[in-house]
Amino acid sequence: MLSIKNLQFGHGSYIVVAENTAFGGGVYGVIGPSGSGKSTFLNTLAGFHDCESGSATFEDRDLLTLRVEDRPIAMLFQSNNLFPHLTIFRNVALVMTSRRWLTKAQQQQVGDALDRVGLSGFENRKPGELSGGQQSRAALARVLLQKKPILLLDEPFAALGPAMRNEMLDLVKEIAQTDNQIVLLVTHSPDDALRICDQTIFVSNKRLWLAGDTKIALQNVPSEMQDYFG
Amino acid sequence: MAQRVVQISTSILYLLVFAMPILGLAIYGGVDLHFTASDIAAIKFTVLQAILSAVLSVAAAIPTSRALARQNFKGREVLISVLSAPFILPVIVAISGVLLIFGREGLFNQFLDSLGQDAVSIYGLSGILLVHVFFNLPLAIRILLFGWGAIPIEHHRVARGLNLNAWARFKIIELPMLVSRVPAAMAIIFVICLSSFAVALLLGGGPRATTVELAIYQAFRFDFDIAKAGQLALVQAGFAAVAIIISLAVMKRLDVGIGYLPTEPMWHSRTMRLVDLGMISILSIFMLAPILAVIYRGLPHLAELPTSVWSAAATSVFIALPSSVLCILISVFMAHRLGESISILALSISPLVLGVGLFVIIRPYINPFDVTFWIVVLLNAVLAVPFTLRLILPEIQKAQSDFGRLSRTMRMSVGGMWAWVILPRLLRPLGFSFGLALALSLGDLGVIVLLGSPENATLPYQIMQLRTGYRLDSAAGASVLLLMMCLFAIVIFDGLGRRYAKH
């Protein structure tokens, strides 16, 4: 269970006040206008941004005092999720070790992760030799192997075409269900949210709140967000 | 954390290489302010030639850089990069070239002679200024070129819409850029010329054209008056202090580069274009003729070089290789903003000051002439750092900003991050930097002149010896050899870096 209490974060005079919320396993859409603070929210949880006040805990352990690498969180960014000069195998393997040679067991684990995202046989390719969708799959294989209970996705599929994006979203959903992860997905697309998000978080006008079931939330868009949805 | 510790301790060690010799000088000689008339003359001449060099370089750069910014012609980018060649051109080669064109028997005097004019002499102040302009004009052009390019094209269009005349357009659009950039360009060139040694050594001398650097050399080498040399070195260190203050004030806000070069059809009227292209032609001839003259003069003698030249070339390579390795190691370990600021020291404090200072502090323990090799290796390495660091640092910062977060979420160690992420992405600037450090070290004619002897002569030192012995054929051949070595160093290692760069 991920819970946030009295959490406030932002830049300069734009401070977002987050409603006290507890997140259980499942996929949450994070929706709001550009600049409303969606990415800052994810960065605060991941440890790339210091909050103004408040707390975030996971299984009753304080998150915000932990170092980035010690948080139970994996994250996919908008871009630069793979090292372009390294092979897909190495990109994924670096989660486990910086050593050049992997043990049999480690190789097996990397192979399994790539298998699970459908990238068997692509181990020795570089990211530049793969399609956008395949690159996203490789990045997903990496976070799979990180085995973190919380997964933050900051629009990692925004550059993909609709078919590819749906495919990736379904894969995320499947992984989240199997591993019982808490997934927060920043998106601009109501369709994406409807496709995989059980619940939706709105961020707007210096507020962040859990709006509940995605279908219902998107049918009852608050007046202040009407302009955003158009 | 570990990374920070390495960066800070390397920076401190680097700082000590500069601080220790100067402290040694102050402690050994004490700060004594009794100057002879010739010392005062040297101090005055140093400042005078630096001011004149700065003014002349920038004055020549204003119309030429404007022409380069305005006219679009085939090979403009190539010309602009060729114009930067003097940066890696060994000073002895440049001087040989300038003498071939402007010397007593040079093309320029032959031309004057054919007009019935008296010959001009290049020795003394005029020669020093000529070579300083040759070396610094490209730098001034780069600084101003960026300025011309940064003026929005819309400003020119609006001014035309307002029907302003040429003078008003210049005053409103171009003058403000010049007002902000010209003083900075002059300051930098002034600072560089304050510590001019090799140029003064070869073209100056005598009571009327001796710089402080040259006076240090003469006190040390001819009179072996180390107290005197130390005292003058402290004066030069004082210049360096002024230079550092100027550099810190100026460099932060000075972008150098080609920038974006917009050209506008209105600049392409027939007369405009003729005037501009004429200017560019004169500039190209001035910059290229000396280099071409050296090659033309020396190439026929390349096959018949004496063995002393080949062994000097070997010495140069044996010095340049460890020196460049050390330089790159320092640059990587010091790749940090603090390190970048500290490396400004190397641009201001002259190798001669460091050489005399090191000599003084190690003499109680060891005969400095026994370790000349290592002193030269060390000084060549630290003096090239400001240039290599500038090439390497931005790439490291980019790798860290692109992939630092990702690496942290993956729990990668600092060692893993460097081995798998940063170094593989750094090969290209590393290759070029290594070649650059090699070229700078191969061409160095600084501390080796102070401590060198026939046994450990480097190639530039050997060329100087050949010139003073009037063996000009061999000197010209050896200059071509040196030029080729510098070029190969850059081409080969830049090529290797590109080839193995992983992107």
XYZ file of C-alpha atoms in Angstrom:
733
model
C 0.000 0.000 0.000
C 1.398 3.397 -1.099
C -0.002 6.291 0.890
C 0.552 10.007 0.647
C -0.304 12.376 3.486
C -0.421 16.166 3.377
C 1.917 15.986 0.402
C 2.767 19.312 -1.252
C 5.170 19.707 -4.137
C 5.866 22.067 -7.014
C 8.111 24.738 -8.434
C 8.401 28.288 -7.101
C 4.961 29.659 -6.338
C 3.104 26.819 -8.088
C 2.621 24.322 -5.254
C 0.312 21.354 -5.731
C -1.588 20.148 -2.665
C -2.274 16.416 -2.893
C -5.298 14.851 -1.255
C -4.456 12.149 1.281
C -4.674 8.931 -0.667
C -3.810 5.251 -0.332
C -2.977 3.312 -3.491
C -3.315 -0.469 -3.600
C -2.296 -2.789 -6.425
C -3.646 -1.723 -9.823
C -3.150 0.780 -12.601
C -3.867 4.462 -11.971
C -4.083 7.066 -14.694
C -2.618 10.488 -13.855
C -4.420 13.072 -15.960
C -4.209 16.843 -16.134
C -3.179 19.783 -18.296
C 0.446 20.422 -19.264
C 2.365 22.034 -16.430
C -0.194 20.976 -13.827
C 2.368 18.889 -11.960
C 1.893 15.295 -13.177
C 5.565 14.706 -13.876
C 6.593 16.542 -10.717
C 4.333 14.200 -8.746
C 6.076 11.145 -10.193
C 9.499 12.710 -9.764
C 8.707 13.474 -6.121
C 7.803 9.851 -5.450
C 10.864 8.581 -7.336
C 13.193 10.969 -5.526
C 14.195 13.292 -8.356
C 12.308 16.218 -6.869
C 12.136 17.362 -3.258
C 8.612 17.958 -1.976
C 7.633 21.012 0.042
C 6.043 19.115 2.892
C 4.117 15.975 3.774
C 4.965 12.310 3.595
C 4.754 9.273 1.357
C 4.983 5.780 2.752
C 5.033 2.286 1.313
C 4.023 -0.567 3.622
C 4.387 1.933 6.487
C 8.018 2.744 5.581
C 8.855 6.350 4.834
C 9.753 6.776 1.160
C 10.899 10.341 0.954
C 13.970 9.950 3.144
C 15.250 6.985 1.121
C 17.864 7.400 -1.573
C 16.550 7.113 -5.123
C 18.134 3.725 -5.637
C 16.715 2.341 -2.404
C 13.091 3.267 -3.084
C 10.766 0.415 -4.039
C 10.122 2.220 -7.304
C 10.954 1.666 -10.961
C 10.344 4.418 -13.485
C 10.091 4.829 -17.230
C 10.819 8.299 -18.566
C 9.507 10.038 -21.670
C 12.790 9.361 -23.477
C 16.299 8.045 -22.931
C 15.086 4.871 -21.221
C 17.763 2.767 -22.909
C 21.477 3.332 -23.320
C 21.783 3.636 -27.096
C 25.381 2.396 -27.241
C 24.691 -0.874 -25.403
C 22.945 -4.014 -26.622
C 19.442 -4.847 -25.426
C 20.879 -7.698 -23.376
C 23.360 -5.388 -21.627
C 20.741 -2.693 -21.081
C 18.602 -5.166 -19.178
C 21.494 -6.982 -17.499
C 22.801 -3.777 -15.907
C 19.877 -3.972 -13.495
C 21.589 -6.935 -11.854
C 25.285 -6.307 -12.260
C 27.874 -3.967 -13.724
C 30.225 -6.881 -14.252
C 30.994 -7.923 -17.785
C 30.280 -11.619 -17.276
C 26.955 -12.799 -15.920
C 26.341 -16.039 -14.075
C 24.206 -18.685 -15.749
C 21.344 -17.802 -13.418
C 21.570 -14.118 -14.256
C 21.653 -14.802 -17.989
C 18.584 -16.953 -17.520
C 16.763 -14.135 -15.730
C 17.585 -11.605 -18.448
C 16.452 -14.109 -21.054
C 13.187 -14.699 -19.206
C 12.476 -10.979 -18.912
C 13.084 -10.438 -22.624
C 10.979 -13.489 -23.388
C 8.104 -12.098 -21.358
C 7.998 -8.889 -23.418
C 8.408 -10.816 -26.659
C 11.963 -9.804 -27.450
C 13.694 -13.196 -27.513
C 16.299 -13.200 -30.237
C 16.907 -9.458 -30.030
C 19.545 -9.708 -27.284
C 22.436 -8.497 -29.410
C 20.684 -5.632 -31.141
C 21.278 -2.023 -30.185
C 18.227 0.142 -29.395
C 18.705 2.080 -32.630
C 18.170 -1.120 -34.611
C 14.752 -1.706 -33.066
C 11.381 -0.139 -33.747
C 9.891 2.306 -31.252
C 7.583 -0.386 -29.901
C 10.410 -2.865 -29.483
C 12.441 -0.229 -27.637
C 9.537 0.271 -25.249
C 9.350 -3.474 -24.734
C 13.048 -3.604 -23.887
C 12.600 -0.805 -21.366
C 9.682 -2.727 -19.873
C 11.825 -5.854 -19.630
C 14.266 -3.812 -17.611
C 11.684 -2.603 -15.103
C 10.306 -6.136 -14.913
C 13.679 -7.379 -13.763
C 13.962 -4.564 -11.235
C 11.068 -6.294 -9.436
C 9.923 -3.140 -7.709
C 6.395 -3.059 -6.291
C 5.723 0.432 -7.658
C 6.036 1.359 -11.326
C 5.899 4.985 -12.482
C 5.323 5.645 -16.177
C 5.851 9.231 -17.360
C 4.292 9.068 -20.826
C 6.852 6.536 -22.080
C 4.660 5.508 -25.035
C 3.674 8.996 -26.185
C 5.775 8.757 -29.343
C 4.268 5.449 -30.502
C 1.497 5.012 -33.021
C -1.970 4.038 -31.748
C -1.746 0.292 -32.431
C 1.699 -0.027 -30.906
C 0.669 2.083 -27.935
C -2.352 -0.086 -27.205
C -0.163 -3.144 -27.403
C 2.269 -1.676 -24.867
C -0.533 -0.586 -22.548
C -1.975 -4.077 -22.557
C 1.446 -5.463 -21.743
C 1.758 -3.055 -18.805
C -1.664 -4.086 -17.582
C -0.816 -7.761 -17.811
C 2.493 -7.301 -15.978
C 0.877 -5.192 -13.279
C -1.764 -7.827 -12.680
C 0.661 -10.751 -12.583
C 3.131 -9.019 -10.291
C 0.431 -7.187 -8.313
C 2.213 -3.850 -8.865
C 1.056 -0.333 -8.170
C 1.330 1.459 -11.507
C 0.955 5.224 -11.969
C 0.636 6.152 -15.645
C 0.831 9.779 -16.750
C -1.186 10.230 -19.919
C -2.900 12.895 -21.978
C -5.240 10.432 -23.608
C -8.600 9.523 -22.047
C -8.627 6.472 -24.342
C -5.392 5.195 -22.805
C -6.813 5.679 -19.337
C -10.061 3.906 -20.231
C -8.104 1.049 -21.752
C -6.016 0.036 -18.750
C -6.486 2.322 -15.752
C -8.689 0.999 -12.977
C -8.816 4.388 -11.325
C -7.879 7.930 -12.292
C -6.033 10.719 -10.523
C -6.719 14.281 -11.632
C -4.075 16.999 -11.322
C -5.245 20.511 -11.971
C -5.132 23.997 -10.589
C -2.711 23.223 -7.755
C -4.681 20.178 -6.625
C -4.200 16.431 -6.981
C -6.990 14.041 -6.084
C -8.146 10.486 -6.685
C -11.258 10.738 -8.837
C -12.118 7.055 -8.532
C -13.155 4.590 -11.224
C -11.803 5.777 -14.567
C -15.050 5.390 -16.510
C -17.055 7.331 -13.976
C -14.354 9.949 -13.444
C -14.100 10.681 -17.152
C -17.872 11.001 -17.465
C -17.966 13.536 -14.649
C -15.063 15.773 -15.538
C -14.907 18.717 -13.098
C -15.719 22.089 -14.621
C -12.163 23.404 -14.228
C -10.891 20.617 -16.515
C -13.537 21.001 -19.236
C -11.178 23.184 -21.298
C -8.452 20.584 -21.089
C -10.650 17.770 -22.377
C -12.249 20.073 -24.931
C 30.316 10.614 -3.402
C 33.409 8.653 -4.420
C 33.271 10.542 -7.681
C 33.229 13.878 -5.876
C 36.229 12.889 -3.753
C 38.263 12.001 -6.850
C 37.268 15.239 -8.583
C 38.142 17.429 -5.640
C 41.453 15.742 -4.853
C 42.529 15.883 -8.510
C 41.604 19.565 -8.609
C 43.667 20.207 -5.483
C 46.686 18.369 -6.909
C 46.301 20.327 -10.122
C 46.139 23.563 -8.178
C 49.330 22.584 -6.328
C 51.255 22.174 -9.597
C 50.726 25.912 -10.050
C 50.801 27.103 -6.459
C 53.925 25.265 -5.273
C 56.378 26.718 -7.818
C 55.115 30.238 -7.237
C 55.243 29.856 -3.447
C 58.710 28.374 -3.881
C 59.816 31.429 -5.811
C 58.406 33.812 -3.236
C 60.022 31.917 -0.362
C 63.333 31.302 -2.110
C 63.847 34.786 -3.471
C 61.586 36.742 -1.219
C 59.472 39.459 -2.714
C 62.034 42.034 -3.719
C 60.918 45.041 -5.681
C 64.239 46.509 -6.769
C 64.203 46.592 -10.521
C 66.967 47.632 -12.890
C 66.247 49.913 -15.814
C 66.213 46.932 -18.164
C 63.675 45.105 -15.958
C 61.391 48.127 -16.097
C 61.840 48.324 -19.846
C 60.902 44.632 -20.151
C 57.790 45.135 -18.033
C 56.714 48.140 -20.094
C 57.417 46.374 -23.365
C 55.446 43.302 -22.288
C 52.360 45.360 -21.549
C 52.758 47.521 -24.651
C 53.083 44.628 -27.097
C 50.154 42.819 -25.468
C 47.902 45.878 -25.790
C 48.927 46.499 -29.401
C 48.513 42.824 -30.305
C 45.008 42.840 -28.856
C 43.982 46.049 -30.599
C 45.395 45.033 -33.977
C 43.954 41.504 -33.887
C 40.465 42.703 -33.043
C 40.642 45.629 -35.466
C 41.459 43.194 -38.255
C 38.795 40.767 -37.076
C 35.887 43.231 -37.208
C 35.588 43.689 -40.993
C 36.725 40.165 -41.848
C 34.365 38.407 -39.452
C 31.529 40.612 -40.696
C 32.296 39.620 -44.250
C 32.433 35.948 -43.261
C 29.133 36.265 -41.452
C 27.368 37.910 -44.389
C 28.550 36.158 -47.479
C 27.558 32.649 -48.272
C 29.958 30.928 -50.596
C 31.113 27.420 -51.329
C 33.594 26.238 -48.723
C 32.770 28.841 -46.114
C 32.606 26.296 -43.279
C 35.844 24.721 -44.475
C 37.553 28.103 -44.593
C 36.353 28.947 -41.097
C 37.740 25.713 -39.686
C 41.006 26.052 -41.614
C 41.346 29.510 -40.082
C 41.535 27.835 -36.674
C 44.639 25.917 -37.722
C 47.067 28.284 -35.951
C 45.766 26.895 -32.683
C 47.594 23.615 -33.249
C 50.341 25.132 -35.366
C 53.650 24.905 -33.498
C 54.883 28.414 -32.839
C 58.280 27.676 -34.415
C 56.585 26.606 -37.657
C 54.405 29.706 -37.715
C 57.381 31.972 -37.171
C 59.343 30.220 -39.914
C 56.400 30.753 -42.231
C 55.908 34.396 -41.332
C 59.627 34.990 -41.885
C 59.463 33.322 -45.301
C 56.755 35.794 -46.327
C 57.687 38.929 -44.409
C 61.379 38.350 -43.584
C 64.320 40.165 -45.083
C 64.413 37.944 -48.174
C 60.694 37.201 -48.033
C 58.080 37.542 -50.748
C 56.709 40.735 -49.247
C 60.059 42.534 -49.361
C 60.692 41.270 -52.886
C 57.365 42.799 -53.809
C 58.296 46.117 -52.148
C 61.669 45.986 -53.876
C 60.050 45.585 -57.264
C 58.075 48.756 -56.507
C 61.308 50.538 -55.646
C 60.418 50.715 -51.943
C 62.801 50.130 -49.050
C 62.624 46.754 -47.330
C 60.902 46.507 -43.948
C 62.439 44.644 -41.040
C 60.353 42.126 -39.167
C 62.587 41.857 -36.106
C 61.569 43.693 -32.978
C 58.126 45.015 -32.122
C 56.651 44.821 -35.630
C 57.574 41.157 -36.037
C 56.213 40.216 -32.625
C 52.948 41.991 -33.425
C 52.699 40.338 -36.816
C 53.014 36.827 -35.350
C 50.676 37.633 -32.475
C 48.050 38.828 -34.931
C 48.609 35.693 -36.992
C 47.919 33.522 -33.936
C 45.088 35.533 -32.391
C 43.147 36.844 -35.359
C 41.292 33.522 -35.775
C 40.270 33.604 -32.112
C 38.995 37.173 -32.432
C 37.117 36.199 -35.597
C 35.440 33.277 -33.825
C 34.340 35.488 -30.954
C 32.883 38.139 -33.260
C 31.428 35.651 -35.751
C 29.239 34.290 -32.988
C 28.162 37.844 -32.232
C 27.194 38.653 -35.819
C 25.325 35.359 -36.025
C 23.425 36.068 -32.816
C 21.830 39.240 -34.223
C 18.305 38.192 -35.182
C 17.691 38.463 -38.899
C 14.395 40.165 -38.068
C 16.280 43.153 -36.722
C 17.864 43.714 -40.102
C 14.483 43.368 -41.784
C 12.722 45.731 -39.395
C 15.488 48.302 -39.871
C 14.994 48.096 -43.599
C 11.276 48.455 -43.208
C 11.906 51.617 -41.225
C 14.020 52.877 -44.099
C 17.032 53.575 -41.894
C 20.261 54.522 -43.617
C 23.372 52.360 -43.430
C 24.949 54.274 -40.548
C 21.750 54.167 -38.474
C 21.399 50.446 -39.136
C 24.974 49.873 -38.014
C 24.502 51.983 -34.903
C 21.250 50.373 -33.832
C 21.857 46.760 -34.772
C 25.558 46.026 -34.957
C 27.268 48.496 -32.654
C 25.712 47.116 -29.443
C 27.080 43.662 -30.294
C 30.537 45.100 -30.905
C 30.413 47.112 -27.693
C 29.749 43.940 -25.732
C 32.179 41.660 -27.553
C 35.142 43.755 -28.644
C 36.414 44.483 -25.108
C 36.101 40.814 -24.183
C 37.978 39.692 -27.287
C 40.704 42.259 -26.618
C 40.975 41.213 -22.985
C 41.493 37.566 -23.892
C 44.143 38.320 -26.496
C 45.854 40.750 -24.125
C 46.027 37.982 -21.529
C 47.432 35.471 -24.025
C 50.100 37.877 -25.281
C 51.239 38.865 -21.788
C 52.996 35.539 -21.437
C 54.428 35.422 -24.926
C 57.807 33.770 -24.850
C 58.775 31.861 -27.972
C 57.740 34.686 -30.286
C 59.793 37.224 -28.342
C 62.694 34.777 -28.158
C 62.856 34.330 -31.916
C 61.853 37.786 -33.123
C 62.586 40.100 -30.214
C 65.522 40.634 -27.946
C 67.772 43.555 -27.208
C 66.910 46.435 -24.905
C 63.966 47.555 -27.037
C 62.098 44.318 -27.564
C 62.490 42.098 -24.521
C 59.449 40.726 -22.708
C 59.524 39.683 -19.073
C 59.379 36.047 -20.153
C 62.424 36.546 -22.348
C 64.221 38.330 -19.502
C 63.531 35.352 -17.222
C 65.049 33.055 -19.825
C 68.121 35.237 -20.283
C 68.743 35.605 -16.528
C 68.385 31.872 -16.083
C 70.182 30.577 -19.109
C 72.891 33.130 -19.843
C 73.732 34.499 -16.385
C 72.467 31.541 -14.368
C 71.241 34.212 -11.963
C 68.448 32.220 -10.399
C 67.543 34.897 -7.878
C 67.015 37.339 -10.739
C 65.057 34.831 -12.789
C 62.908 34.066 -9.763
C 62.206 37.731 -9.134
C 61.166 38.286 -12.744
C 59.081 35.122 -12.620
C 57.193 36.631 -9.705
C 56.531 39.740 -11.818
C 55.190 37.448 -14.537
C 53.097 35.662 -11.908
C 51.703 39.088 -11.020
C 50.717 39.495 -14.666
C 49.071 36.090 -14.415
C 47.046 37.239 -11.423
C 45.769 40.196 -13.453
C 45.131 37.823 -16.339
C 43.110 35.434 -14.188
C 40.930 38.247 -12.878
C 40.309 39.446 -16.436
C 39.598 35.915 -17.673
C 37.130 35.200 -14.895
C 35.337 38.469 -15.572
C 35.160 37.970 -19.314
C 35.029 34.289 -20.169
C 31.821 33.316 -18.411
C 29.666 35.260 -20.815
C 31.556 34.667 -24.004
C 30.342 32.079 -26.460
C 32.835 31.247 -29.108
C 31.996 29.413 -32.260
C 30.575 29.646 -35.688
C 27.058 29.952 -34.391
C 24.155 30.265 -36.729
C 25.062 32.246 -39.781
C 22.065 33.795 -41.467
C 22.586 35.546 -44.740
C 20.195 37.972 -46.231
C 19.731 38.731 -49.931
C 20.124 42.453 -49.265
C 23.792 41.875 -48.411
C 24.400 40.382 -51.805
C 24.464 43.495 -53.917
C 27.373 43.444 -56.326
C 29.556 45.984 -54.509
C 28.848 44.553 -51.061
C 29.778 41.116 -52.204
C 32.911 42.328 -53.962
C 34.136 44.229 -50.919
C 33.387 41.342 -48.563
C 34.942 38.669 -50.738
C 38.015 40.866 -51.249
C 38.382 41.102 -47.486
C 37.996 37.351 -47.117
C 40.636 36.776 -49.794
C 43.169 39.020 -48.074
C 42.457 37.252 -44.793
C 42.929 33.831 -46.362
C 46.193 34.837 -47.976
C 47.503 36.303 -44.727
C 46.642 33.164 -42.801
C 47.529 30.523 -45.346
C 50.572 31.941 -47.137
C 52.998 31.394 -44.228
C 51.901 27.766 -43.810
C 52.096 27.056 -47.527
C 55.491 28.780 -47.696
C 56.892 26.497 -44.984
C 55.641 23.427 -46.801
C 56.985 24.630 -50.153
C 60.371 25.495 -48.663
C 60.742 22.409 -46.475
C 59.258 19.550 -48.476
C 62.308 19.070 -50.755
C 64.558 18.734 -47.700
C 62.410 16.252 -45.848
C 64.343 13.277 -47.241
C 67.759 14.564 -46.263
C 67.207 15.529 -42.652
C 70.184 15.021 -40.308
C 69.908 12.262 -37.701
C 69.799 14.881 -34.952
C 66.366 15.879 -36.285
C 65.069 12.313 -36.238
C 66.288 11.706 -32.709
C 64.736 15.025 -31.636
C 61.486 13.890 -33.256
C 61.684 10.647 -31.283
C 62.282 12.594 -28.053
C 59.245 14.730 -28.824
C 57.080 11.655 -29.275
C 58.406 10.080 -26.064
C 57.506 13.268 -24.197
C 54.176 13.855 -25.909
C 52.736 10.366 -25.366
C 52.971 10.146 -21.546
C 52.161 13.836 -21.340
C 48.933 13.406 -23.310
C 47.913 10.330 -21.326
C 48.425 12.306 -18.130
C 46.519 15.256 -19.584
C 43.504 13.112 -20.455
C 43.522 11.399 -17.059
C 43.583 14.768 -15.303
C 40.814 16.073 -17.553
C 38.548 13.099 -16.864
C 39.204 13.072 -13.128
C 38.723 16.821 -12.971
C 35.628 16.951 -15.170
C 33.589 19.192 -12.990
C 32.761 22.901 -12.908
C 35.258 23.533 -10.131
C 37.947 21.844 -12.216
C 37.022 23.941 -15.207
C 37.475 27.153 -13.218
C 40.794 25.992 -11.798
C 42.082 25.084 -15.241
C 41.984 28.789 -16.173
C 45.232 28.960 -14.185
C 46.953 27.088 -16.974
C 45.931 29.716 -19.503
C 47.437 32.519 -17.461
C 50.517 31.194 -15.691
C 53.332 30.699 -18.140
C 55.371 27.506 -18.450
C 58.548 29.509 -17.879
C 57.346 30.716 -14.495
C 56.413 27.170 -13.561
C 59.716 25.867 -14.909
C 61.825 28.289 -12.891
C 59.658 27.703 -9.819
C 59.875 23.910 -10.074
C 63.613 24.219 -10.604
C 63.925 26.217 -7.392
C 61.820 23.911 -5.237
C 63.323 20.610 -6.362
C 66.948 21.750 -6.532
C 67.718 21.058 -2.862
C 66.773 17.405 -3.402
C 67.683 16.488 -6.923
C 69.519 17.931 -9.914
C 66.688 19.460 -11.975
C 68.522 18.836 -15.240
C 68.348 15.094 -14.529
C 64.553 15.216 -14.523
C 64.005 17.689 -17.367
C 62.101 14.984 -19.223
C 59.531 14.564 -16.458
C 59.218 18.287 -15.828
C 58.394 18.806 -19.503
C 55.939 15.879 -19.479
C 54.172 17.259 -16.409
C 53.997 20.865 -17.596
C 52.860 19.973 -21.115
C 50.119 17.836 -19.588
C 48.760 20.428 -17.175
C 48.967 23.211 -19.742
C 46.805 21.333 -22.248
C 44.124 20.526 -19.666
C 42.018 23.698 -20.146
C 41.515 22.768 -23.803
C 40.851 19.046 -23.379
C 38.632 19.629 -20.361
C 36.451 21.954 -22.399
C 35.937 19.206 -24.955
C 35.321 16.419 -22.453
C 33.259 18.092 -19.731
C 30.129 18.880 -21.804
C 29.927 15.272 -23.017
C 30.179 13.921 -19.481
C 27.525 16.366 -18.326
C 25.276 15.334 -21.194
C 25.695 11.623 -20.453
C 24.923 12.297 -16.803
C 21.875 14.412 -17.507
C 20.509 11.993 -20.134
C 21.133 8.801 -18.216
C 21.936 9.716 -14.609
C 18.371 9.164 -13.371
C 17.987 5.932 -15.228
C 21.287 4.652 -13.839
C 20.214 5.532 -10.330
C 16.869 3.783 -10.548
C 18.853 0.755 -11.721
C 21.091 0.967 -8.635
C 24.181 1.186 -10.808
C 27.393 1.879 -8.915
C 29.597 4.860 -9.798
C 32.114 2.429 -11.294
C 29.415 0.706 -13.334
C 28.050 4.027 -14.521
C 31.495 5.122 -15.753
C 32.365 1.779 -17.305
C 29.081 1.148 -19.101
C 27.547 4.548 -19.682
C 29.940 7.489 -19.564
C 33.223 6.217 -21.010
C 31.672 4.458 -24.035
C 29.853 7.680 -24.874
C 33.031 9.688 -24.364
C 35.327 7.988 -26.864
C 34.847 10.589 -29.540
C 35.877 13.660 -27.528
C 38.558 11.558 -25.823
C 40.118 10.639 -29.150
C 40.111 14.208 -30.374
C 41.363 15.539 -27.037
C 44.208 13.039 -27.000
C 45.235 14.075 -30.512
C 45.001 17.724 -29.531
C 47.109 17.198 -26.396
C 49.676 15.342 -28.519
C 49.816 18.149 -31.066
C 50.171 20.829 -28.393
C 52.903 18.891 -26.630
C 54.750 18.073 -29.860
C 54.803 21.751 -30.819
C 55.679 23.072 -27.381
C 58.547 25.518 -27.233
C 58.366 26.688 -23.651
C 60.023 25.091 -20.691
C 62.198 22.910 -22.930
C 64.061 26.036 -24.033
C 64.792 26.764 -20.390
C 66.007 23.312 -19.401
C 66.825 21.676 -22.731
C 70.201 20.509 -23.951
C 71.391 18.807 -27.160
C 70.864 15.386 -25.501
C 67.195 15.908 -24.744
C 66.306 18.332 -27.525
C 62.728 18.116 -28.742
C 61.909 18.724 -32.380
C 60.864 22.395 -31.972
C 63.991 23.005 -29.875
C 66.130 21.334 -32.545
C 64.532 23.486 -35.266
C 65.381 26.552 -33.221
C 69.000 25.367 -32.944
C 69.184 24.742 -36.682
C 67.811 28.210 -37.368
C 70.331 29.931 -35.103
C 73.053 27.921 -36.869
C 71.718 29.191 -40.210
C 71.031 25.642 -41.402
C 67.802 26.896 -42.897
C 67.233 23.999 -45.322
C 67.252 21.466 -42.524
C 65.182 23.785 -40.330
C 62.543 24.079 -43.058
C 62.490 20.314 -43.638
C 62.197 19.671 -39.910
C 59.350 22.207 -39.703
C 57.417 20.234 -42.292
C 58.096 17.053 -40.307
C 56.781 18.702 -37.136
C 53.727 20.010 -38.948
C 52.974 16.550 -40.297
C 53.380 14.952 -36.875
C 50.912 17.382 -35.315
C 48.401 16.866 -38.110
C 48.715 13.082 -38.004
C 48.309 13.060 -34.230
C 44.957 14.814 -34.522
C 43.726 13.011 -37.617
C 44.626 9.550 -36.303
C 43.226 9.874 -32.804
C 40.177 11.845 -33.844
C 39.562 9.102 -36.395
C 39.993 6.337 -33.819
C 37.632 8.124 -31.446
C 34.998 8.470 -34.150
C 35.434 4.920 -35.303
C 34.912 3.357 -31.884
C 32.423 5.915 -30.599
C 29.195 4.222 -29.581
C 26.004 6.086 -30.155
